[in-house]
Amino acid sequence: FTSTREMQEFNNMSDAEVAEWVDSFDTVMTDCDGVLWVGGVAIPGSVEVVNLFRKMGKKMFYLTNNSAKHRRVLKEKLDKLGFNAKLEECTNTAFLAGQYLMQENFDKDKLVYVLGQQGLVDELEDLGIKSLPIGPDPVPSDGTWSVDGVPVSEDDLDSRVKAVICGFDVHLSWKKIILAANYAARPNTLFIATNTDERFPLKGDGCKLLGPGTGTMVSPVVMTAGRQPVELGKPSRYMFDIIQKKYPDIQPSRTLMIGDNAATDIAFGNNCGLKTLLVGTGVSKLEEARQFECGKEEDKIYVPNIYITQLGDIINRV
C-alpha cells in the first residue's frame, strides 16, 4: 500500500479513466450492508452493477464481518435481492472461525466456548466441531453472582473447552464475560475474535440509533483474560488469505475491494494490496475520507483509491 496515493472521486473521472479502471481488475470483493443493500432493500443500481461485472467475466465475492448468521442466510438474501450468488462466493466471520480452528488442527473431541449466535455454532457444526450450549445466560437475580463473589471456581470450568470464540452476542452478560475470559486465560486455549467492529447503525423505521458492535463484546473478555485474541474479520487480511487459498489465481493487484466503512473495508483492501472503492451509502462519507487523506500517516490506511456516491453510478459509465 502506497500511502501517498491520492483519492479520486468517481464522478470527476473521464470516460477513458473509468474504462481503464474497470479493465484493471478481474476479481471483485464487496461488503454487503451499506454497499449492496440497507436493511432488506437493495440500494438502487447495486444489482445492475454486480450483474454487469459478472457479464464482463469478473469473479464476485461477498464479504461480511457478520458472525451471527450462517453463510446460507447471506446467500439467501443475495438471491432474494437479485444478486444470484453461489455459496462459495460468500464469506463471513463465522465461516472464518471454523476455518481457523481447522488450520490449527483443533481436536474435535474437545469443545469451544462460543460467545455468539446460532450461525456461528452452525458453521462450526458443519466441520464437526462441537461447542457448549449458547443462548441467554444472565446473572441470576438471587445475588449469588456479584462483585463479592460467584458460585463457580476454576474447577467448575469444563476441562474439554480448548477454544474461545467471541462474536456478536445479543445475550451478552457479566456471567458470560467471566466464563469466556477465564476459559481464554487458560494455557493452550485458542482465543479468537470474529471481528472488532465498534458500532453499527440499528435498523428500523425512522431508527437513527447506533448499536454496539462485536468489538465492544470482545473488549471486556480481552481485558479480563489479559491476552489478545486472533482477529479474523476485516481489516485483518485473514479473510483474503482464506479466499486466495481456495482460488490461488486471484491476484491482489487485479482485485477490487468495495466497501462503505473506511476503518474495516478500505483498511482491509489496503492491508491486502487490493484496489479500493469507498461508497457513500453506508458508514463513511467523502468528508471523512478526505480527512484521512490529509491526516496522520497512520490514517492513510483508511484512504480509498476511489470514492463513489453509490455503486449504481457505475452503470451509466461502463
PDB file of C-alpha atoms in Angstrom:
ATOM      1  CA  PHE A   1       0.000   0.000   0.000  1.00  0.00           C
ATOM      2  CA  THR A   2       1.374   3.380  -1.066  1.00  0.00           C
ATOM      3  CA  SER A   3       0.262   5.979   1.455  1.00  0.00           C
ATOM      4  CA  THR A   4       0.998   8.896  -0.874  1.00  0.00           C
ATOM      5  CA  ARG A   5      -1.661   7.828  -3.410  1.00  0.00           C
ATOM      6  CA  GLU A   6      -4.429  10.410  -3.728  1.00  0.00           C
ATOM      7  CA  MET A   7      -8.106   9.547  -3.694  1.00  0.00           C
ATOM      8  CA  GLN A   8     -10.096  10.188  -6.854  1.00  0.00           C
ATOM      9  CA  GLU A   9     -13.803  10.948  -6.991  1.00  0.00           C
ATOM     10  CA  PHE A  10     -15.550   8.702  -9.497  1.00  0.00           C
ATOM     11  CA  ASN A  11     -17.845  11.453 -10.774  1.00  0.00           C
ATOM     12  CA  ASN A  12     -14.795  13.541 -11.703  1.00  0.00           C
ATOM     13  CA  MET A  13     -13.132  10.775 -13.705  1.00  0.00           C
ATOM     14  CA  SER A  14     -13.171  10.900 -17.507  1.00  0.00           C
ATOM     15  CA  ASP A  15     -14.730   8.096 -19.559  1.00  0.00           C
ATOM     16  CA  ALA A  16     -11.241   6.961 -20.518  1.00  0.00           C
ATOM     17  CA  GLU A  17     -10.166   6.823 -16.867  1.00  0.00           C
ATOM     18  CA  VAL A  18     -13.275   4.839 -15.919  1.00  0.00           C
ATOM     19  CA  ALA A  19     -12.697   2.370 -18.748  1.00  0.00           C
ATOM     20  CA  GLU A  20      -9.053   1.914 -17.756  1.00  0.00           C
ATOM     21  CA  TRP A  21     -10.051   1.415 -14.124  1.00  0.00           C
ATOM     22  CA  VAL A  22     -12.704  -1.213 -14.920  1.00  0.00           C
ATOM     23  CA  ASP A  23     -10.189  -3.086 -17.084  1.00  0.00           C
ATOM     24  CA  SER A  24      -7.650  -3.062 -14.240  1.00  0.00           C
ATOM     25  CA  PHE A  25      -9.402  -5.698 -12.082  1.00  0.00           C
ATOM     26  CA  ASP A  26     -10.592  -9.261 -12.700  1.00  0.00           C
ATOM     27  CA  THR A  27     -11.941 -10.004  -9.216  1.00  0.00           C
ATOM     28  CA  VAL A  28     -14.419  -8.007  -7.145  1.00  0.00           C
ATOM     29  CA  MET A  29     -14.755  -8.384  -3.383  1.00  0.00           C
ATOM     30  CA  THR A  30     -17.556  -6.394  -1.842  1.00  0.00           C
ATOM     31  CA  ASP A  31     -19.008  -5.717   1.567  1.00  0.00           C
ATOM     32  CA  CYS A  32     -22.790  -6.113   1.673  1.00  0.00           C
ATOM     33  CA  ASP A  33     -24.757  -3.967   4.125  1.00  0.00           C
ATOM     34  CA  GLY A  34     -24.311  -0.324   3.180  1.00  0.00           C
ATOM     35  CA  VAL A  35     -22.906  -1.203  -0.242  1.00  0.00           C
ATOM     36  CA  LEU A  36     -25.414  -3.559  -1.846  1.00  0.00           C
ATOM     37  CA  TRP A  37     -28.374  -3.023   0.457  1.00  0.00           C
ATOM     38  CA  VAL A  38     -29.655  -1.209   3.517  1.00  0.00           C
ATOM     39  CA  GLY A  39     -31.844  -3.358   5.724  1.00  0.00           C
ATOM     40  CA  GLY A  40     -33.813  -5.605   3.394  1.00  0.00           C
ATOM     41  CA  VAL A  41     -33.797  -3.305   0.365  1.00  0.00           C
ATOM     42  CA  ALA A  42     -31.222  -3.258  -2.429  1.00  0.00           C
ATOM     43  CA  ILE A  43     -29.587   0.130  -2.966  1.00  0.00           C
ATOM     44  CA  PRO A  44     -30.637   1.429  -6.411  1.00  0.00           C
ATOM     45  CA  GLY A  45     -28.242   0.273  -9.145  1.00  0.00           C
ATOM     46  CA  SER A  46     -26.279  -2.177  -6.996  1.00  0.00           C
ATOM     47  CA  VAL A  47     -27.854  -5.300  -8.509  1.00  0.00           C
ATOM     48  CA  GLU A  48     -27.293  -3.999 -12.023  1.00  0.00           C
ATOM     49  CA  VAL A  49     -23.616  -3.213 -11.356  1.00  0.00           C
ATOM     50  CA  VAL A  50     -22.883  -6.622  -9.828  1.00  0.00           C
ATOM     51  CA  ASN A  51     -24.590  -8.411 -12.703  1.00  0.00           C
ATOM     52  CA  LEU A  52     -22.681  -6.210 -15.165  1.00  0.00           C
ATOM     53  CA  PHE A  53     -19.404  -7.227 -13.514  1.00  0.00           C
ATOM     54  CA  ARG A  54     -20.442 -10.873 -13.852  1.00  0.00           C
ATOM     55  CA  LYS A  55     -21.311 -10.358 -17.512  1.00  0.00           C
ATOM     56  CA  MET A  56     -17.838  -8.878 -18.009  1.00  0.00           C
ATOM     57  CA  GLY A  57     -16.342 -12.099 -16.614  1.00  0.00           C
ATOM     58  CA  LYS A  58     -15.216 -10.753 -13.264  1.00  0.00           C
ATOM     59  CA  LYS A  59     -15.194 -13.071 -10.230  1.00  0.00           C
ATOM     60  CA  MET A  60     -17.505 -11.914  -7.424  1.00  0.00           C
ATOM     61  CA  PHE A  61     -17.063 -12.456  -3.692  1.00  0.00           C
ATOM     62  CA  TYR A  62     -19.321 -11.202  -0.904  1.00  0.00           C
ATOM     63  CA  LEU A  63     -17.584 -10.426   2.392  1.00  0.00           C
ATOM     64  CA  THR A  64     -19.120  -9.524   5.733  1.00  0.00           C
ATOM     65  CA  ASN A  65     -17.895  -9.260   9.310  1.00  0.00           C
ATOM     66  CA  ASN A  66     -21.284 -10.541  10.481  1.00  0.00           C
ATOM     67  CA  SER A  67     -20.768 -13.674  12.594  1.00  0.00           C
ATOM     68  CA  ALA A  68     -24.374 -14.081  13.725  1.00  0.00           C
ATOM     69  CA  LYS A  69     -25.651 -15.979  10.687  1.00  0.00           C
ATOM     70  CA  HIS A  70     -24.540 -18.916   8.548  1.00  0.00           C
ATOM     71  CA  ARG A  71     -23.344 -18.146   5.027  1.00  0.00           C
ATOM     72  CA  ARG A  72     -26.508 -19.835   3.716  1.00  0.00           C
ATOM     73  CA  VAL A  73     -28.534 -16.951   5.147  1.00  0.00           C
ATOM     74  CA  LEU A  74     -26.276 -14.446   3.357  1.00  0.00           C
ATOM     75  CA  LYS A  75     -26.688 -16.337   0.074  1.00  0.00           C
ATOM     76  CA  GLU A  76     -30.476 -16.442   0.505  1.00  0.00           C
ATOM     77  CA  LYS A  77     -30.577 -12.663   0.940  1.00  0.00           C
ATOM     78  CA  LEU A  78     -28.312 -12.095  -2.064  1.00  0.00           C
ATOM     79  CA  ASP A  79     -30.531 -14.323  -4.195  1.00  0.00           C
ATOM     80  CA  LYS A  80     -33.740 -12.694  -2.945  1.00  0.00           C
ATOM     81  CA  LEU A  81     -32.456  -9.257  -3.936  1.00  0.00           C
ATOM     82  CA  GLY A  82     -31.265 -10.414  -7.374  1.00  0.00           C
ATOM     83  CA  PHE A  83     -27.501 -10.820  -6.930  1.00  0.00           C
ATOM     84  CA  ASN A  84     -27.614 -14.572  -7.710  1.00  0.00           C
ATOM     85  CA  ALA A  85     -24.667 -15.667  -5.590  1.00  0.00           C
ATOM     86  CA  LYS A  86     -23.064 -19.058  -5.082  1.00  0.00           C
ATOM     87  CA  LEU A  87     -22.371 -20.238  -1.531  1.00  0.00           C
ATOM     88  CA  GLU A  88     -18.635 -20.441  -2.219  1.00  0.00           C
ATOM     89  CA  GLU A  89     -18.696 -16.730  -3.116  1.00  0.00           C
ATOM     90  CA  CYS A  90     -19.941 -15.858   0.389  1.00  0.00           C
ATOM     91  CA  THR A  91     -17.549 -15.390   3.295  1.00  0.00           C
ATOM     92  CA  ASN A  92     -18.390 -14.260   6.802  1.00  0.00           C
ATOM     93  CA  THR A  93     -16.503 -14.323  10.083  1.00  0.00           C
ATOM     94  CA  ALA A  94     -18.446 -17.321  11.441  1.00  0.00           C
ATOM     95  CA  PHE A  95     -17.088 -19.337   8.499  1.00  0.00           C
ATOM     96  CA  LEU A  96     -13.595 -17.949   9.119  1.00  0.00           C
ATOM     97  CA  ALA A  97     -13.694 -19.098  12.746  1.00  0.00           C
ATOM     98  CA  GLY A  98     -14.262 -22.681  11.647  1.00  0.00           C
ATOM     99  CA  GLN A  99     -11.521 -22.430   9.042  1.00  0.00           C
ATOM    100  CA  TYR A 100      -9.077 -21.110  11.611  1.00  0.00           C
ATOM    101  CA  LEU A 101      -9.777 -23.983  14.016  1.00  0.00           C
ATOM    102  CA  MET A 102      -9.263 -26.467  11.192  1.00  0.00           C
ATOM    103  CA  GLN A 103      -5.941 -24.830  10.290  1.00  0.00           C
ATOM    104  CA  GLU A 104      -4.881 -25.140  13.915  1.00  0.00           C
ATOM    105  CA  ASN A 105      -5.818 -28.856  13.875  1.00  0.00           C
ATOM    106  CA  PHE A 106      -8.384 -28.364  16.619  1.00  0.00           C
ATOM    107  CA  ASP A 107      -9.177 -31.643  18.375  1.00  0.00           C
ATOM    108  CA  LYS A 108     -12.810 -32.395  17.540  1.00  0.00           C
ATOM    109  CA  ASP A 109     -13.140 -34.370  20.763  1.00  0.00           C
ATOM    110  CA  LYS A 110     -12.752 -31.037  22.570  1.00  0.00           C
ATOM    111  CA  LEU A 111     -15.246 -28.166  22.879  1.00  0.00           C
ATOM    112  CA  VAL A 112     -15.466 -24.480  22.002  1.00  0.00           C
ATOM    113  CA  TYR A 113     -16.905 -21.820  24.291  1.00  0.00           C
ATOM    114  CA  VAL A 114     -18.872 -19.565  21.939  1.00  0.00           C
ATOM    115  CA  LEU A 115     -19.816 -16.013  22.787  1.00  0.00           C
ATOM    116  CA  GLY A 116     -22.119 -15.598  19.821  1.00  0.00           C
ATOM    117  CA  GLN A 117     -25.204 -16.548  17.869  1.00  0.00           C
ATOM    118  CA  GLN A 118     -26.523 -19.752  16.288  1.00  0.00           C
ATOM    119  CA  GLY A 119     -24.996 -19.009  12.870  1.00  0.00           C
ATOM    120  CA  LEU A 120     -21.516 -19.268  14.374  1.00  0.00           C
ATOM    121  CA  VAL A 121     -22.366 -22.591  16.019  1.00  0.00           C
ATOM    122  CA  ASP A 122     -23.845 -23.880  12.739  1.00  0.00           C
ATOM    123  CA  GLU A 123     -20.657 -23.070  10.810  1.00  0.00           C
ATOM    124  CA  LEU A 124     -18.627 -24.983  13.404  1.00  0.00           C
ATOM    125  CA  GLU A 125     -21.015 -27.932  13.312  1.00  0.00           C
ATOM    126  CA  ASP A 126     -20.606 -28.137   9.534  1.00  0.00           C
ATOM    127  CA  LEU A 127     -16.972 -29.023  10.262  1.00  0.00           C
ATOM    128  CA  GLY A 128     -17.754 -31.459  13.051  1.00  0.00           C
ATOM    129  CA  ILE A 129     -16.666 -29.011  15.776  1.00  0.00           C
ATOM    130  CA  LYS A 130     -18.790 -29.037  18.931  1.00  0.00           C
ATOM    131  CA  SER A 131     -19.401 -26.214  21.372  1.00  0.00           C
ATOM    132  CA  LEU A 132     -21.030 -25.620  24.741  1.00  0.00           C
ATOM    133  CA  PRO A 133     -24.690 -24.531  24.589  1.00  0.00           C
ATOM    134  CA  ILE A 134     -25.308 -20.880  23.689  1.00  0.00           C
ATOM    135  CA  GLY A 135     -28.196 -18.509  24.334  1.00  0.00           C
ATOM    136  CA  PRO A 136     -29.266 -16.392  27.311  1.00  0.00           C
ATOM    137  CA  ASP A 137     -27.111 -16.922  30.399  1.00  0.00           C
ATOM    138  CA  PRO A 138     -27.941 -13.934  32.590  1.00  0.00           C
ATOM    139  CA  VAL A 139     -26.678 -13.139  36.042  1.00  0.00           C
ATOM    140  CA  PRO A 140     -29.173 -14.688  38.490  1.00  0.00           C
ATOM    141  CA  SER A 141     -31.279 -12.229  40.466  1.00  0.00           C
ATOM    142  CA  ASP A 142     -30.717 -14.080  43.750  1.00  0.00           C
ATOM    143  CA  GLY A 143     -27.463 -12.250  44.433  1.00  0.00           C
ATOM    144  CA  THR A 144     -25.240 -15.316  44.110  1.00  0.00           C
ATOM    145  CA  TRP A 145     -23.289 -13.621  41.302  1.00  0.00           C
ATOM    146  CA  SER A 146     -21.887 -10.299  42.468  1.00  0.00           C
ATOM    147  CA  VAL A 147     -18.655  -8.356  42.909  1.00  0.00           C
ATOM    148  CA  ASP A 148     -18.365 -10.095  46.270  1.00  0.00           C
ATOM    149  CA  GLY A 149     -18.040 -13.489  44.598  1.00  0.00           C
ATOM    150  CA  VAL A 150     -19.507 -16.046  42.231  1.00  0.00           C
ATOM    151  CA  PRO A 151     -20.595 -19.652  42.883  1.00  0.00           C
ATOM    152  CA  VAL A 152     -18.068 -21.176  40.481  1.00  0.00           C
ATOM    153  CA  SER A 153     -14.361 -21.879  40.649  1.00  0.00           C
ATOM    154  CA  GLU A 154     -11.698 -22.854  38.158  1.00  0.00           C
ATOM    155  CA  ASP A 155     -12.513 -26.490  38.908  1.00  0.00           C
ATOM    156  CA  ASP A 156     -16.088 -25.907  37.684  1.00  0.00           C
ATOM    157  CA  LEU A 157     -14.930 -24.873  34.205  1.00  0.00           C
ATOM    158  CA  ASP A 158     -15.341 -27.594  31.573  1.00  0.00           C
ATOM    159  CA  SER A 159     -11.928 -29.151  31.010  1.00  0.00           C
ATOM    160  CA  ARG A 160     -12.914 -30.087  27.456  1.00  0.00           C
ATOM    161  CA  VAL A 161     -13.005 -26.437  26.324  1.00  0.00           C
ATOM    162  CA  LYS A 162      -9.874 -25.745  24.264  1.00  0.00           C
ATOM    163  CA  ALA A 163     -11.018 -22.702  22.290  1.00  0.00           C
ATOM    164  CA  VAL A 164     -12.964 -19.498  22.925  1.00  0.00           C
ATOM    165  CA  ILE A 165     -14.627 -17.658  20.049  1.00  0.00           C
ATOM    166  CA  CYS A 166     -16.003 -14.170  20.696  1.00  0.00           C
ATOM    167  CA  GLY A 167     -18.525 -12.964  18.147  1.00  0.00           C
ATOM    168  CA  PHE A 168     -21.677 -10.867  18.177  1.00  0.00           C
ATOM    169  CA  ASP A 169     -23.986 -11.926  21.024  1.00  0.00           C
ATOM    170  CA  VAL A 170     -27.295 -10.231  21.807  1.00  0.00           C
ATOM    171  CA  HIS A 171     -27.347 -12.170  25.080  1.00  0.00           C
ATOM    172  CA  LEU A 172     -24.029 -10.847  26.355  1.00  0.00           C
ATOM    173  CA  SER A 173     -23.923 -10.842  30.164  1.00  0.00           C
ATOM    174  CA  TRP A 174     -21.459 -10.349  33.014  1.00  0.00           C
ATOM    175  CA  LYS A 175     -21.641 -14.100  33.632  1.00  0.00           C
ATOM    176  CA  LYS A 176     -20.737 -14.884  30.019  1.00  0.00           C
ATOM    177  CA  ILE A 177     -17.813 -12.452  30.104  1.00  0.00           C
ATOM    178  CA  ILE A 178     -16.474 -14.131  33.247  1.00  0.00           C
ATOM    179  CA  LEU A 179     -16.743 -17.609  31.727  1.00  0.00           C
ATOM    180  CA  ALA A 180     -15.289 -16.633  28.330  1.00  0.00           C
ATOM    181  CA  ALA A 181     -12.401 -14.721  29.901  1.00  0.00           C
ATOM    182  CA  ASN A 182     -11.457 -17.478  32.321  1.00  0.00           C
ATOM    183  CA  TYR A 183     -11.588 -20.114  29.601  1.00  0.00           C
ATOM    184  CA  ALA A 184      -9.448 -17.852  27.388  1.00  0.00           C
ATOM    185  CA  ALA A 185      -6.941 -17.261  30.185  1.00  0.00           C
ATOM    186  CA  ARG A 186      -6.147 -20.962  30.478  1.00  0.00           C
ATOM    187  CA  PRO A 187      -2.911 -22.223  28.881  1.00  0.00           C
ATOM    188  CA  ASN A 188      -3.143 -23.899  25.470  1.00  0.00           C
ATOM    189  CA  THR A 189      -6.608 -22.480  24.779  1.00  0.00           C
ATOM    190  CA  LEU A 190      -7.184 -20.836  21.397  1.00  0.00           C
ATOM    191  CA  PHE A 191      -8.679 -17.349  21.711  1.00  0.00           C
ATOM    192  CA  ILE A 192     -10.450 -15.980  18.633  1.00  0.00           C
ATOM    193  CA  ALA A 193     -12.350 -12.765  17.889  1.00  0.00           C
ATOM    194  CA  THR A 194     -14.520 -12.941  14.789  1.00  0.00           C
ATOM    195  CA  ASN A 195     -14.123  -9.170  14.347  1.00  0.00           C
ATOM    196  CA  THR A 196     -13.787  -5.987  16.358  1.00  0.00           C
ATOM    197  CA  ASP A 197     -16.254  -3.576  14.710  1.00  0.00           C
ATOM    198  CA  GLU A 198     -17.065  -0.833  17.219  1.00  0.00           C
ATOM    199  CA  ARG A 199     -20.599   0.156  16.233  1.00  0.00           C
ATOM    200  CA  PHE A 200     -23.263  -0.114  13.552  1.00  0.00           C
ATOM    201  CA  PRO A 201     -26.486   1.755  12.663  1.00  0.00           C
ATOM    202  CA  LEU A 202     -29.552   0.000  14.044  1.00  0.00           C
ATOM    203  CA  LYS A 203     -32.293  -0.788  11.539  1.00  0.00           C
ATOM    204  CA  GLY A 204     -35.964   0.042  11.737  1.00  0.00           C
ATOM    205  CA  ASP A 205     -38.469   2.607  10.519  1.00  0.00           C
ATOM    206  CA  GLY A 206     -37.119   6.014  11.459  1.00  0.00           C
ATOM    207  CA  CYS A 207     -34.451   4.491  13.695  1.00  0.00           C
ATOM    208  CA  LYS A 208     -31.254   6.538  13.831  1.00  0.00           C
ATOM    209  CA  LEU A 209     -29.700   4.878  16.860  1.00  0.00           C
ATOM    210  CA  LEU A 210     -26.286   3.212  16.974  1.00  0.00           C
ATOM    211  CA  GLY A 211     -25.732  -0.285  18.297  1.00  0.00           C
ATOM    212  CA  PRO A 212     -22.627  -1.717  19.978  1.00  0.00           C
ATOM    213  CA  GLY A 213     -20.586  -3.817  17.560  1.00  0.00           C
ATOM    214  CA  THR A 214     -18.719  -7.044  18.204  1.00  0.00           C
ATOM    215  CA  GLY A 215     -15.639  -5.139  19.322  1.00  0.00           C
ATOM    216  CA  THR A 216     -17.498  -3.886  22.396  1.00  0.00           C
ATOM    217  CA  MET A 217     -18.249  -7.521  23.291  1.00  0.00           C
ATOM    218  CA  VAL A 218     -14.732  -8.763  22.656  1.00  0.00           C
ATOM    219  CA  SER A 219     -13.088  -5.952  24.646  1.00  0.00           C
ATOM    220  CA  PRO A 220     -14.253  -6.912  28.181  1.00  0.00           C
ATOM    221  CA  VAL A 221     -13.200 -10.527  27.588  1.00  0.00           C
ATOM    222  CA  VAL A 222      -9.770  -9.354  26.401  1.00  0.00           C
ATOM    223  CA  MET A 223      -9.325  -7.032  29.365  1.00  0.00           C
ATOM    224  CA  THR A 224     -10.387  -9.692  31.849  1.00  0.00           C
ATOM    225  CA  ALA A 225      -8.408 -12.544  30.293  1.00  0.00           C
ATOM    226  CA  GLY A 226      -5.300 -10.408  29.966  1.00  0.00           C
ATOM    227  CA  ARG A 227      -4.448 -11.645  26.482  1.00  0.00           C
ATOM    228  CA  GLN A 228      -5.148 -10.667  22.891  1.00  0.00           C
ATOM    229  CA  PRO A 229      -7.234 -12.832  20.546  1.00  0.00           C
ATOM    230  CA  VAL A 230      -6.537 -13.725  16.955  1.00  0.00           C
ATOM    231  CA  GLU A 231      -8.733 -11.331  14.934  1.00  0.00           C
ATOM    232  CA  LEU A 232     -10.226 -12.830  11.772  1.00  0.00           C
ATOM    233  CA  GLY A 233     -12.515 -10.222  10.231  1.00  0.00           C
ATOM    234  CA  LYS A 234     -11.759  -7.089   8.243  1.00  0.00           C
ATOM    235  CA  PRO A 235      -9.381  -5.224   8.432  1.00  0.00           C
ATOM    236  CA  SER A 236      -7.308  -8.345   9.142  1.00  0.00           C
ATOM    237  CA  ARG A 237      -6.103  -9.944   5.902  1.00  0.00           C
ATOM    238  CA  TYR A 238      -7.167 -13.421   7.060  1.00  0.00           C
ATOM    239  CA  MET A 239     -10.403 -13.289   5.049  1.00  0.00           C
ATOM    240  CA  PHE A 240      -8.469 -12.608   1.843  1.00  0.00           C
ATOM    241  CA  ASP A 241      -5.935 -15.339   2.613  1.00  0.00           C
ATOM    242  CA  ILE A 242      -8.699 -17.935   3.039  1.00  0.00           C
ATOM    243  CA  ILE A 243     -10.289 -16.971  -0.298  1.00  0.00           C
ATOM    244  CA  GLN A 244      -6.958 -16.888  -2.119  1.00  0.00           C
ATOM    245  CA  LYS A 245      -6.078 -20.311  -0.712  1.00  0.00           C
ATOM    246  CA  LYS A 246      -9.134 -21.740  -2.496  1.00  0.00           C
ATOM    247  CA  TYR A 247      -8.670 -19.559  -5.594  1.00  0.00           C
ATOM    248  CA  PRO A 248      -4.871 -19.210  -5.980  1.00  0.00           C
ATOM    249  CA  ASP A 249      -5.199 -17.458  -9.348  1.00  0.00           C
ATOM    250  CA  ILE A 250      -6.571 -14.348  -7.637  1.00  0.00           C
ATOM    251  CA  GLN A 251      -4.033 -11.538  -7.962  1.00  0.00           C
ATOM    252  CA  PRO A 252      -4.206  -8.799  -5.293  1.00  0.00           C
ATOM    253  CA  SER A 253      -3.128  -6.142  -7.799  1.00  0.00           C
ATOM    254  CA  ARG A 254      -6.076  -7.078 -10.049  1.00  0.00           C
ATOM    255  CA  THR A 255      -8.676  -7.312  -7.279  1.00  0.00           C
ATOM    256  CA  LEU A 256     -11.117  -4.569  -6.281  1.00  0.00           C
ATOM    257  CA  MET A 257     -12.449  -4.245  -2.739  1.00  0.00           C
ATOM    258  CA  ILE A 258     -15.700  -2.283  -2.397  1.00  0.00           C
ATOM    259  CA  GLY A 259     -16.867  -1.069   0.994  1.00  0.00           C
ATOM    260  CA  ASP A 260     -18.752   1.578   2.917  1.00  0.00           C
ATOM    261  CA  ASN A 261     -16.564   1.563   6.039  1.00  0.00           C
ATOM    262  CA  ALA A 262     -13.094   3.066   5.794  1.00  0.00           C
ATOM    263  CA  ALA A 263     -11.921   1.529   9.083  1.00  0.00           C
ATOM    264  CA  THR A 264     -12.779  -2.052   8.089  1.00  0.00           C
ATOM    265  CA  ASP A 265     -13.379  -2.440   4.335  1.00  0.00           C
ATOM    266  CA  ILE A 266     -10.873   0.052   2.966  1.00  0.00           C
ATOM    267  CA  ALA A 267      -8.203  -0.765   5.546  1.00  0.00           C
ATOM    268  CA  PHE A 268      -8.714  -4.445   4.673  1.00  0.00           C
ATOM    269  CA  GLY A 269      -8.242  -3.749   0.975  1.00  0.00           C
ATOM    270  CA  ASN A 270      -5.113  -1.698   1.598  1.00  0.00           C
ATOM    271  CA  ASN A 271      -3.707  -4.301   4.003  1.00  0.00           C
ATOM    272  CA  CYS A 272      -4.086  -6.913   1.260  1.00  0.00           C
ATOM    273  CA  GLY A 273      -2.713  -4.778  -1.588  1.00  0.00           C
ATOM    274  CA  LEU A 274      -6.079  -4.528  -3.372  1.00  0.00           C
ATOM    275  CA  LYS A 275      -7.638  -1.687  -5.315  1.00  0.00           C
ATOM    276  CA  THR A 276     -10.224   0.058  -3.137  1.00  0.00           C
ATOM    277  CA  LEU A 277     -13.564   1.753  -3.778  1.00  0.00           C
ATOM    278  CA  LEU A 278     -15.444   3.546  -0.985  1.00  0.00           C
ATOM    279  CA  VAL A 279     -19.184   4.036  -1.481  1.00  0.00           C
ATOM    280  CA  GLY A 280     -21.072   6.787   0.318  1.00  0.00           C
ATOM    281  CA  THR A 281     -24.227   4.796   1.104  1.00  0.00           C
ATOM    282  CA  GLY A 282     -23.091   3.458   4.472  1.00  0.00           C
ATOM    283  CA  VAL A 283     -20.801   4.288   7.375  1.00  0.00           C
ATOM    284  CA  SER A 284     -18.060   6.529   5.887  1.00  0.00           C
ATOM    285  CA  LYS A 285     -18.622   9.639   3.811  1.00  0.00           C
ATOM    286  CA  LEU A 286     -16.445  11.680   1.449  1.00  0.00           C
ATOM    287  CA  GLU A 287     -15.573  14.240   4.122  1.00  0.00           C
ATOM    288  CA  GLU A 288     -14.206  11.542   6.423  1.00  0.00           C
ATOM    289  CA  ALA A 289     -12.126  10.033   3.620  1.00  0.00           C
ATOM    290  CA  ARG A 290     -10.682  13.472   2.827  1.00  0.00           C
ATOM    291  CA  GLN A 291      -9.775  13.935   6.483  1.00  0.00           C
ATOM    292  CA  PHE A 292      -7.909  10.633   6.468  1.00  0.00           C
ATOM    293  CA  GLU A 293      -6.160  11.673   3.262  1.00  0.00           C
ATOM    294  CA  CYS A 294      -4.898  14.860   4.896  1.00  0.00           C
ATOM    295  CA  GLY A 295      -4.356  13.344   8.326  1.00  0.00           C
ATOM    296  CA  LYS A 296      -1.612  11.441  10.083  1.00  0.00           C
ATOM    297  CA  GLU A 297       0.470   8.820   8.317  1.00  0.00           C
ATOM    298  CA  GLU A 298      -1.289   6.017  10.228  1.00  0.00           C
ATOM    299  CA  ASP A 299      -4.636   7.270   8.869  1.00  0.00           C
ATOM    300  CA  LYS A 300      -3.594   6.704   5.247  1.00  0.00           C
ATOM    301  CA  ILE A 301      -4.591   3.026   5.526  1.00  0.00           C
ATOM    302  CA  TYR A 302      -8.233   4.232   5.520  1.00  0.00           C
ATOM    303  CA  VAL A 303      -7.926   6.193   2.259  1.00  0.00           C
ATOM    304  CA  PRO A 304      -9.518   4.520  -0.799  1.00  0.00           C
ATOM    305  CA  ASN A 305      -8.263   4.792  -4.348  1.00  0.00           C
ATOM    306  CA  ILE A 306     -11.686   5.995  -5.489  1.00  0.00           C
ATOM    307  CA  TYR A 307     -14.788   7.404  -3.799  1.00  0.00           C
ATOM    308  CA  ILE A 308     -18.239   6.982  -5.355  1.00  0.00           C
ATOM    309  CA  THR A 309     -21.559   8.314  -4.089  1.00  0.00           C
ATOM    310  CA  GLN A 310     -23.294   4.994  -4.698  1.00  0.00           C
ATOM    311  CA  LEU A 311     -22.326   1.829  -6.539  1.00  0.00           C
ATOM    312  CA  GLY A 312     -25.093   2.327  -9.103  1.00  0.00           C
ATOM    313  CA  ASP A 313     -23.281   5.371 -10.528  1.00  0.00           C
ATOM    314  CA  ILE A 314     -21.011   2.925 -12.403  1.00  0.00           C
ATOM    315  CA  ILE A 315     -23.817   1.582 -14.586  1.00  0.00           C
ATOM    316  CA  ASN A 316     -24.068   4.593 -16.898  1.00  0.00           C
ATOM    317  CA  ARG A 317     -20.289   4.936 -17.283  1.00  0.00           C
ATOM    318  CA  VAL A 318     -19.367   1.448 -18.495  1.00  0.00           C
TER     319      VAL A 318
END
